[in-house]
mmCIF file of C-alpha atoms in Angstrom:
data_model
loop_
_atom_site.group_PDB
_atom_site.id
_atom_site.type_symbol
_atom_site.label_atom_id
_atom_site.label_comp_id
_atom_site.label_asym_id
_atom_site.label_seq_id
_atom_site.Cartn_x
_atom_site.Cartn_y
_atom_site.Cartn_z
ATOM 1 C CA MET A 688 31.658 36.637 27.171
ATOM 2 C CA PHE A 689 28.837 35.792 24.777
ATOM 3 C CA GLN A 690 27.257 39.018 23.551
ATOM 4 C CA THR A 691 23.522 39.666 23.554
ATOM 5 C CA GLY A 692 23.410 40.625 19.892
ATOM 6 C CA GLY A 693 25.041 37.372 18.860
ATOM 7 C CA LEU A 694 22.482 35.385 20.898
ATOM 8 C CA VAL A 695 19.592 37.080 19.104
ATOM 9 C CA VAL A 696 21.094 36.304 15.701
ATOM 10 C CA PHE A 697 21.743 32.667 16.646
ATOM 11 C CA CYS A 698 18.165 32.162 17.863
ATOM 12 C CA GLY A 699 16.807 33.700 14.673
ATOM 13 C CA LEU A 700 18.851 31.351 12.515
ATOM 14 C CA LEU A 701 17.759 28.364 14.583
ATOM 15 C CA ALA A 702 14.080 29.241 14.187
ATOM 16 C CA GLN A 703 14.493 29.683 10.434
ATOM 17 C CA THR A 704 16.229 26.326 10.092
ATOM 18 C CA ALA A 705 13.491 24.558 12.094
ATOM 19 C CA ALA A 706 10.819 26.079 9.872
ATOM 20 C CA GLN A 707 12.590 24.865 6.745
ATOM 21 C CA LEU A 708 13.028 21.338 8.107
ATOM 22 C CA THR A 709 9.301 21.138 8.822
ATOM 23 C CA GLY A 710 8.561 21.064 5.123
ATOM 24 C CA LEU A 711 11.108 18.388 4.256
ATOM 25 C CA PRO A 712 9.986 14.778 3.541
ATOM 26 C CA LEU A 713 10.581 12.148 6.173
ATOM 27 C CA PRO A 714 13.653 9.955 5.809
ATOM 28 C CA LEU A 715 13.008 6.647 4.014
ATOM 29 C CA ASN A 716 13.458 4.611 7.165
ATOM 30 C CA GLN A 717 10.926 6.664 9.163
ATOM 31 C CA ALA A 718 7.253 5.761 8.736
ATOM 32 C CA LEU A 719 4.229 7.962 9.248
ATOM 33 C CA PRO A 720 2.325 7.322 12.505
ATOM 34 C CA LEU A 721 -0.424 4.718 12.111
ATOM 35 C CA ALA A 722 -4.097 5.418 12.759
ATOM 36 C CA VAL A 723 -4.989 4.835 16.372
ATOM 37 C CA THR A 724 -6.994 1.669 17.049
ATOM 38 C CA PRO A 725 -9.045 1.610 20.248
ATOM 39 C CA ALA A 726 -7.230 -0.479 22.817
ATOM 40 C CA LEU A 727 -8.846 -3.335 24.642
ATOM 41 C CA PRO A 728 -9.373 -2.905 28.346
ATOM 42 C CA SER A 729 -6.514 -4.201 30.458
ATOM 43 C CA SER A 730 -8.652 -7.189 31.451
ATOM 44 C CA PRO A 731 -11.399 -8.150 28.928
ATOM 45 C CA THR A 732 -12.446 -11.006 31.195
ATOM 46 C CA ASP A 733 -13.253 -8.493 33.938
ATOM 47 C CA LEU A 734 -15.294 -6.485 31.433
ATOM 48 C CA ALA A 735 -17.188 -9.623 30.394
ATOM 49 C CA GLY A 736 -17.789 -10.482 34.036
ATOM 50 C CA SER A 737 -19.086 -6.980 34.655
ATOM 51 C CA LEU A 738 -21.539 -7.363 31.777
ATOM 52 C CA THR A 739 -22.882 -10.763 32.826
ATOM 53 C CA GLY A 740 -23.077 -9.611 36.440
ATOM 54 C CA ALA A 741 -24.996 -6.483 35.473
ATOM 55 C CA LEU A 742 -27.356 -8.457 33.242
ATOM 56 C CA SER A 743 -28.029 -11.050 35.953
ATOM 57 C CA SER A 744 -28.702 -8.420 38.610
ATOM 58 C CA SER A 745 -30.956 -6.414 36.303
ATOM 59 C CA LEU A 746 -32.933 -9.467 35.189
ATOM 60 C CA LEU A 747 -33.530 -10.476 38.805
ATOM 61 C CA SER A 748 -34.427 -6.960 39.941
ATOM 62 C CA GLY A 749 -36.664 -6.639 36.882
ATOM 63 C CA GLY A 750 -38.875 -9.487 38.092
ATOM 64 C CA LEU A 751 -37.605 -12.459 36.098
ATOM 65 C CA LEU A 752 -38.334 -14.989 38.833
ATOM 66 C CA ASP A 753 -41.853 -13.625 39.335
ATOM 67 C CA ILE A 754 -42.447 -13.927 35.597
ATOM 68 C CA LEU A 755 -41.434 -17.590 35.653
ATOM 69 C CA GLU A 756 -43.461 -18.290 38.777
ATOM 70 C CA ASN A 757 -46.619 -16.911 37.162
ATOM 71 C CA LEU A 758 -46.476 -18.696 33.816
ATOM 72 C CA PRO A 759 -50.051 -19.732 32.867
ATOM 73 C CA LEU A 760 -49.227 -23.420 32.535
ATOM 74 C CA LEU A 761 -52.581 -24.717 33.734
ATOM 75 C CA ASP A 762 -54.384 -22.737 31.046
ATOM 76 C CA ILE A 763 -52.074 -24.227 28.430
ATOM 77 C CA VAL A 764 -52.719 -27.783 29.610
ATOM 78 C CA LYS A 765 -56.477 -27.199 29.761
ATOM 79 C CA THR A 766 -56.584 -26.095 26.133
ATOM 80 C CA ALA A 767 -54.136 -28.681 24.795
ATOM 81 C CA GLY A 768 -55.500 -30.796 21.977
ATOM 82 C CA GLY A 769 -57.779 -28.073 20.662
ATOM 83 C CA THR A 770 -60.766 -28.836 22.906
ATOM 84 C CA SER A 771 -62.215 -26.922 25.794
ATOM 85 C CA ASN A 772 -61.093 -29.546 28.293
ATOM 86 C CA GLY A 773 -58.044 -30.715 26.368
ATOM 87 C CA LEU A 774 -55.838 -33.011 28.367
ATOM 88 C CA LEU A 775 -58.045 -32.748 31.414
ATOM 89 C CA GLY A 776 -61.032 -34.071 29.526
ATOM 90 C CA GLY A 777 -59.067 -36.764 27.759
ATOM 91 C CA LEU A 778 -56.237 -38.597 29.458
ATOM 92 C CA LEU A 779 -57.196 -37.671 32.992
ATOM 93 C CA GLY A 780 -60.658 -39.056 32.515
ATOM 94 C CA LYS A 781 -59.188 -42.458 31.668
ATOM 95 C CA VAL A 782 -57.127 -42.828 34.818
ATOM 96 C CA THR A 783 -59.441 -41.567 37.549
ATOM 97 C CA SER A 784 -60.341 -45.134 38.451
ATOM 98 C CA VAL A 785 -56.712 -45.695 39.430
ATOM 99 C CA ILE A 786 -56.185 -42.445 41.300
ATOM 100 C CA PRO A 787 -59.376 -40.851 42.697
ATOM 101 C CA GLY A 788 -59.643 -37.122 42.194
ATOM 102 C CA LEU A 789 -57.347 -37.036 39.212
ATOM 103 C CA ASN A 790 -60.050 -35.439 37.126
ATOM 104 C CA ASN A 791 -59.987 -32.535 39.560
ATOM 105 C CA LEU A 792 -56.589 -31.254 38.517
ATOM 106 C CA ILE A 793 -56.582 -27.828 40.066
ATOM 107 C CA ASP A 794 -53.071 -26.538 39.721
ATOM 108 C CA ILE A 795 -49.753 -26.712 37.939
ATOM 109 C CA LYS A 796 -47.593 -24.516 40.081
ATOM 110 C CA VAL A 797 -44.107 -23.229 39.303
ATOM 111 C CA THR A 798 -41.784 -23.277 42.299
ATOM 112 C CA ASN A 799 -38.087 -22.666 42.797
ATOM 113 C CA PRO A 800 -37.560 -20.495 39.686
ATOM 114 C CA GLN A 801 -33.870 -19.911 39.062
ATOM 115 C CA LEU A 802 -31.560 -17.852 36.910
ATOM 116 C CA LEU A 803 -28.378 -19.865 36.497
ATOM 117 C CA GLU A 804 -24.940 -18.571 35.452
ATOM 118 C CA LEU A 805 -25.036 -16.614 32.207
ATOM 119 C CA GLY A 806 -22.859 -17.625 29.270
ATOM 120 C CA LEU A 807 -21.237 -15.111 26.928
ATOM 121 C CA VAL A 808 -19.520 -15.610 23.546
ATOM 122 C CA GLN A 809 -18.529 -13.351 20.671
ATOM 123 C CA SER A 810 -19.428 -13.806 17.025
ATOM 124 C CA PRO A 811 -16.601 -14.727 14.607
ATOM 125 C CA ASP A 812 -16.674 -11.243 13.035
ATOM 126 C CA GLY A 813 -16.341 -9.643 16.468
ATOM 127 C CA HIS A 814 -19.386 -7.383 16.107
ATOM 128 C CA ARG A 815 -21.963 -9.280 18.170
ATOM 129 C CA LEU A 816 -22.286 -10.950 21.548
ATOM 130 C CA TYR A 817 -24.506 -13.915 22.367
ATOM 131 C CA VAL A 818 -25.781 -14.199 25.911
ATOM 132 C CA THR A 819 -27.076 -17.567 27.065
ATOM 133 C CA ILE A 820 -29.681 -17.184 29.809
ATOM 134 C CA PRO A 821 -30.178 -20.564 31.534
ATOM 135 C CA LEU A 822 -33.407 -20.855 33.459
ATOM 136 C CA GLY A 823 -34.588 -23.518 35.866
ATOM 137 C CA MET A 824 -37.866 -24.204 37.643
ATOM 138 C CA ASP A 825 -39.876 -26.972 39.285
ATOM 139 C CA LEU A 826 -43.403 -27.798 38.139
ATOM 140 C CA ASN A 827 -45.763 -29.210 40.743
ATOM 141 C CA VAL A 828 -48.828 -31.004 39.368
ATOM 142 C CA ASN A 829 -51.476 -31.090 42.101
ATOM 143 C CA THR A 830 -54.948 -32.581 42.422
ATOM 144 C CA GLN A 831 -57.710 -31.721 44.857
ATOM 145 C CA LEU A 832 -57.887 -35.078 46.608
ATOM 146 C CA VAL A 833 -54.463 -36.606 46.114
ATOM 147 C CA GLY A 834 -52.431 -33.442 46.535
ATOM 148 C CA SER A 835 -49.045 -33.496 44.840
ATOM 149 C CA LEU A 836 -49.140 -35.879 41.899
ATOM 150 C CA LEU A 837 -45.973 -35.062 39.991
ATOM 151 C CA LYS A 838 -42.993 -32.819 40.525
ATOM 152 C CA LEU A 839 -40.966 -32.025 37.426
ATOM 153 C CA ALA A 840 -37.662 -30.217 37.021
ATOM 154 C CA VAL A 841 -37.486 -28.017 33.918
ATOM 155 C CA LYS A 842 -34.432 -26.325 32.439
ATOM 156 C CA LEU A 843 -34.452 -24.061 29.397
ATOM 157 C CA ASN A 844 -31.946 -21.715 27.752
ATOM 158 C CA ILE A 845 -32.801 -18.393 26.146
ATOM 159 C CA THR A 846 -30.175 -16.934 23.787
ATOM 160 C CA ALA A 847 -30.047 -13.163 23.269
ATOM 161 C CA GLU A 848 -27.986 -11.462 20.562
ATOM 162 C CA ILE A 849 -26.477 -8.088 21.569
ATOM 163 C CA LEU A 850 -25.424 -5.505 18.981
ATOM 164 C CA ALA A 851 -23.726 -2.113 19.235
ATOM 165 C CA VAL A 852 -25.289 0.745 17.239
ATOM 166 C CA LYS A 853 -24.857 4.500 16.884
ATOM 167 C CA ASP A 854 -27.920 6.711 16.841
ATOM 168 C CA GLU A 855 -28.383 9.953 14.903
ATOM 169 C CA GLN A 856 -26.605 11.860 17.665
ATOM 170 C CA LYS A 857 -23.594 9.497 17.312
ATOM 171 C CA LYS A 858 -24.283 8.039 20.737
ATOM 172 C CA ILE A 859 -23.429 4.351 21.167
ATOM 173 C CA HIS A 860 -26.029 1.907 22.475
ATOM 174 C CA LEU A 861 -26.300 -1.812 23.069
ATOM 175 C CA VAL A 862 -29.472 -3.206 21.516
ATOM 176 C CA LEU A 863 -31.172 -6.598 21.411
ATOM 177 C CA GLY A 864 -30.983 -8.479 18.131
ATOM 178 C CA ASP A 865 -32.437 -11.970 17.843
ATOM 179 C CA CYS A 866 -33.778 -13.455 21.056
ATOM 180 C CA THR A 867 -35.007 -17.016 21.087
ATOM 181 C CA HIS A 868 -34.959 -20.266 23.001
ATOM 182 C CA SER A 869 -31.984 -22.467 22.263
ATOM 183 C CA PRO A 870 -33.183 -25.441 20.156
ATOM 184 C CA GLY A 871 -33.077 -28.668 22.110
ATOM 185 C CA SER A 872 -32.245 -26.970 25.401
ATOM 186 C CA LEU A 873 -35.549 -27.819 27.130
ATOM 187 C CA ARG A 874 -35.110 -30.667 29.597
ATOM 188 C CA VAL A 875 -37.902 -32.120 31.719
ATOM 189 C CA SER A 876 -37.154 -34.690 34.422
ATOM 190 C CA VAL A 877 -39.182 -36.229 37.246
ATOM 191 C CA LEU A 878 -38.249 -35.170 40.757
ATOM 192 C CA ASP A 879 -41.068 -36.976 42.524
ATOM 193 C CA GLY A 880 -44.307 -38.723 41.662
ATOM 194 C CA LEU A 881 -46.495 -41.813 41.780
ATOM 195 C CA ASN A 882 -45.558 -44.789 39.661
ATOM 196 C CA PRO A 883 -48.732 -46.368 38.194
ATOM 197 C CA LEU A 884 -48.737 -46.786 34.419
ATOM 198 C CA PRO A 885 -51.444 -44.136 33.848
ATOM 199 C CA ILE A 886 -49.198 -41.592 35.571
ATOM 200 C CA GLN A 887 -46.467 -42.394 33.086
ATOM 201 C CA SER A 888 -48.957 -41.671 30.313
ATOM 202 C CA LEU A 889 -49.833 -38.396 32.028
ATOM 203 C CA LEU A 890 -46.157 -37.549 32.325
ATOM 204 C CA ASP A 891 -45.570 -38.309 28.649
ATOM 205 C CA SER A 892 -48.502 -36.133 27.643
ATOM 206 C CA LEU A 893 -47.457 -33.243 29.872
ATOM 207 C CA THR A 894 -43.892 -33.460 28.613
ATOM 208 C CA GLY A 895 -45.107 -33.395 25.026
ATOM 209 C CA ILE A 896 -47.199 -30.299 25.706
ATOM 210 C CA PHE A 897 -44.394 -28.516 27.525
ATOM 211 C CA ASN A 898 -41.937 -29.303 24.727
ATOM 212 C CA LYS A 899 -44.285 -27.657 22.239
ATOM 213 C CA VAL A 900 -45.381 -24.555 24.099
ATOM 214 C CA LEU A 901 -43.077 -23.829 27.029
ATOM 215 C CA PRO A 902 -40.045 -22.549 25.043
ATOM 216 C CA GLU A 903 -42.166 -20.041 23.100
ATOM 217 C CA LEU A 904 -44.032 -19.035 26.242
ATOM 218 C CA VAL A 905 -40.864 -18.350 28.229
ATOM 219 C CA GLN A 906 -39.220 -16.622 25.275
ATOM 220 C CA GLY A 907 -42.189 -14.279 24.927
ATOM 221 C CA LYS A 908 -41.905 -13.283 28.583
ATOM 222 C CA VAL A 909 -38.119 -13.082 28.995
ATOM 223 C CA CYS A 910 -36.951 -11.390 25.772
ATOM 224 C CA PRO A 911 -38.849 -8.109 26.362
ATOM 225 C CA LEU A 912 -37.304 -8.028 29.832
ATOM 226 C CA VAL A 913 -33.809 -8.426 28.349
ATOM 227 C CA ASN A 914 -34.523 -5.590 25.917
ATOM 228 C CA GLY A 915 -35.477 -3.291 28.777
ATOM 229 C CA VAL A 916 -32.452 -4.307 30.838
ATOM 230 C CA LEU A 917 -30.018 -3.296 28.072
ATOM 231 C CA SER A 918 -31.317 0.271 28.150
ATOM 232 C CA ARG A 919 -30.631 0.556 31.882
ATOM 233 C CA LEU A 920 -27.046 -0.727 32.047
ATOM 234 C CA ASP A 921 -24.223 1.445 33.359
ATOM 235 C CA VAL A 922 -23.239 4.028 30.733
ATOM 236 C CA THR A 923 -19.493 3.453 31.058
ATOM 237 C CA LEU A 924 -19.888 -0.321 30.788
ATOM 238 C CA VAL A 925 -22.063 0.059 27.695
ATOM 239 C CA HIS A 926 -19.575 2.425 26.049
ATOM 240 C CA ASP A 927 -16.586 0.164 26.678
ATOM 241 C CA ILE A 928 -18.292 -2.940 25.292
ATOM 242 C CA ALA A 929 -19.970 -1.163 22.379
ATOM 243 C CA ASP A 930 -16.661 0.402 21.323
ATOM 244 C CA ILE A 931 -15.078 -3.059 21.154
ATOM 245 C CA LEU A 932 -17.978 -4.481 19.148
ATOM 246 C CA ILE A 933 -18.175 -1.594 16.679
ATOM 247 C CA HIS A 934 -14.488 -1.965 15.829
ATOM 248 C CA GLY A 935 -14.753 -5.766 15.739
ATOM 249 C CA LEU A 936 -11.898 -6.232 18.160
ATOM 250 C CA GLU A 937 -11.231 -9.679 19.532
ATOM 251 C CA PHE A 938 -13.004 -10.033 22.822
ATOM 252 C CA VAL A 939 -11.934 -13.346 24.300
ATOM 253 C CA ILE A 940 -14.443 -14.538 26.841
ATOM 254 C CA LYS A 941 -14.532 -17.657 28.950
ATOM 255 C CA VAL A 942 -17.925 -19.261 28.429
#
């Protein structure tokens, strides 16, 4: 039978041996544990989809479509060319003999504003995301006597850069970096309209004006909305994405 005294001695020797081994160097073939790198979520695509879905929902609930619908396009056309009447006092005055009432242009109305599917890509260094916000709308050019004169389809992309930052309290946030219209993304096409030559001149003039001022106008309305949306995203979603961006981990996203 194993005696109690012998058990006590054996346990004491075992504890002493373990303490001595603790201070010994590791064998040559055993490496020290590596620093822990934050792991990607099990499905980055799902995380990307959650982000674009949250951004889309927040932009819509934040009044994006109302903003597009109330763009002051008529005021822009009236002041085009640097005169008080602008286009209305110039080109329209030349074609009223062809289409009565054309000089009484009373409205350029935005209808059918749309937010299309967002695009999302990561910068080569892994620290930034670029969100493409594709917008669509119809422009109805109306006159008092003729009614609908032209109906134009307009599409424009806004690109927003998203960065991850830590504040003084070490809290992680997603913030808006550069936000601008994508160069060359504005497209204007005719959905419906009359065909006389003066109308083509009107269309060319309107298109020229819209190409110059519409991207900046939409950018100035949409980018502040995007900035506000980022501050209201789900905390867990923000933390997961910001952690990936801060560490520059590869975040493969289907555009």
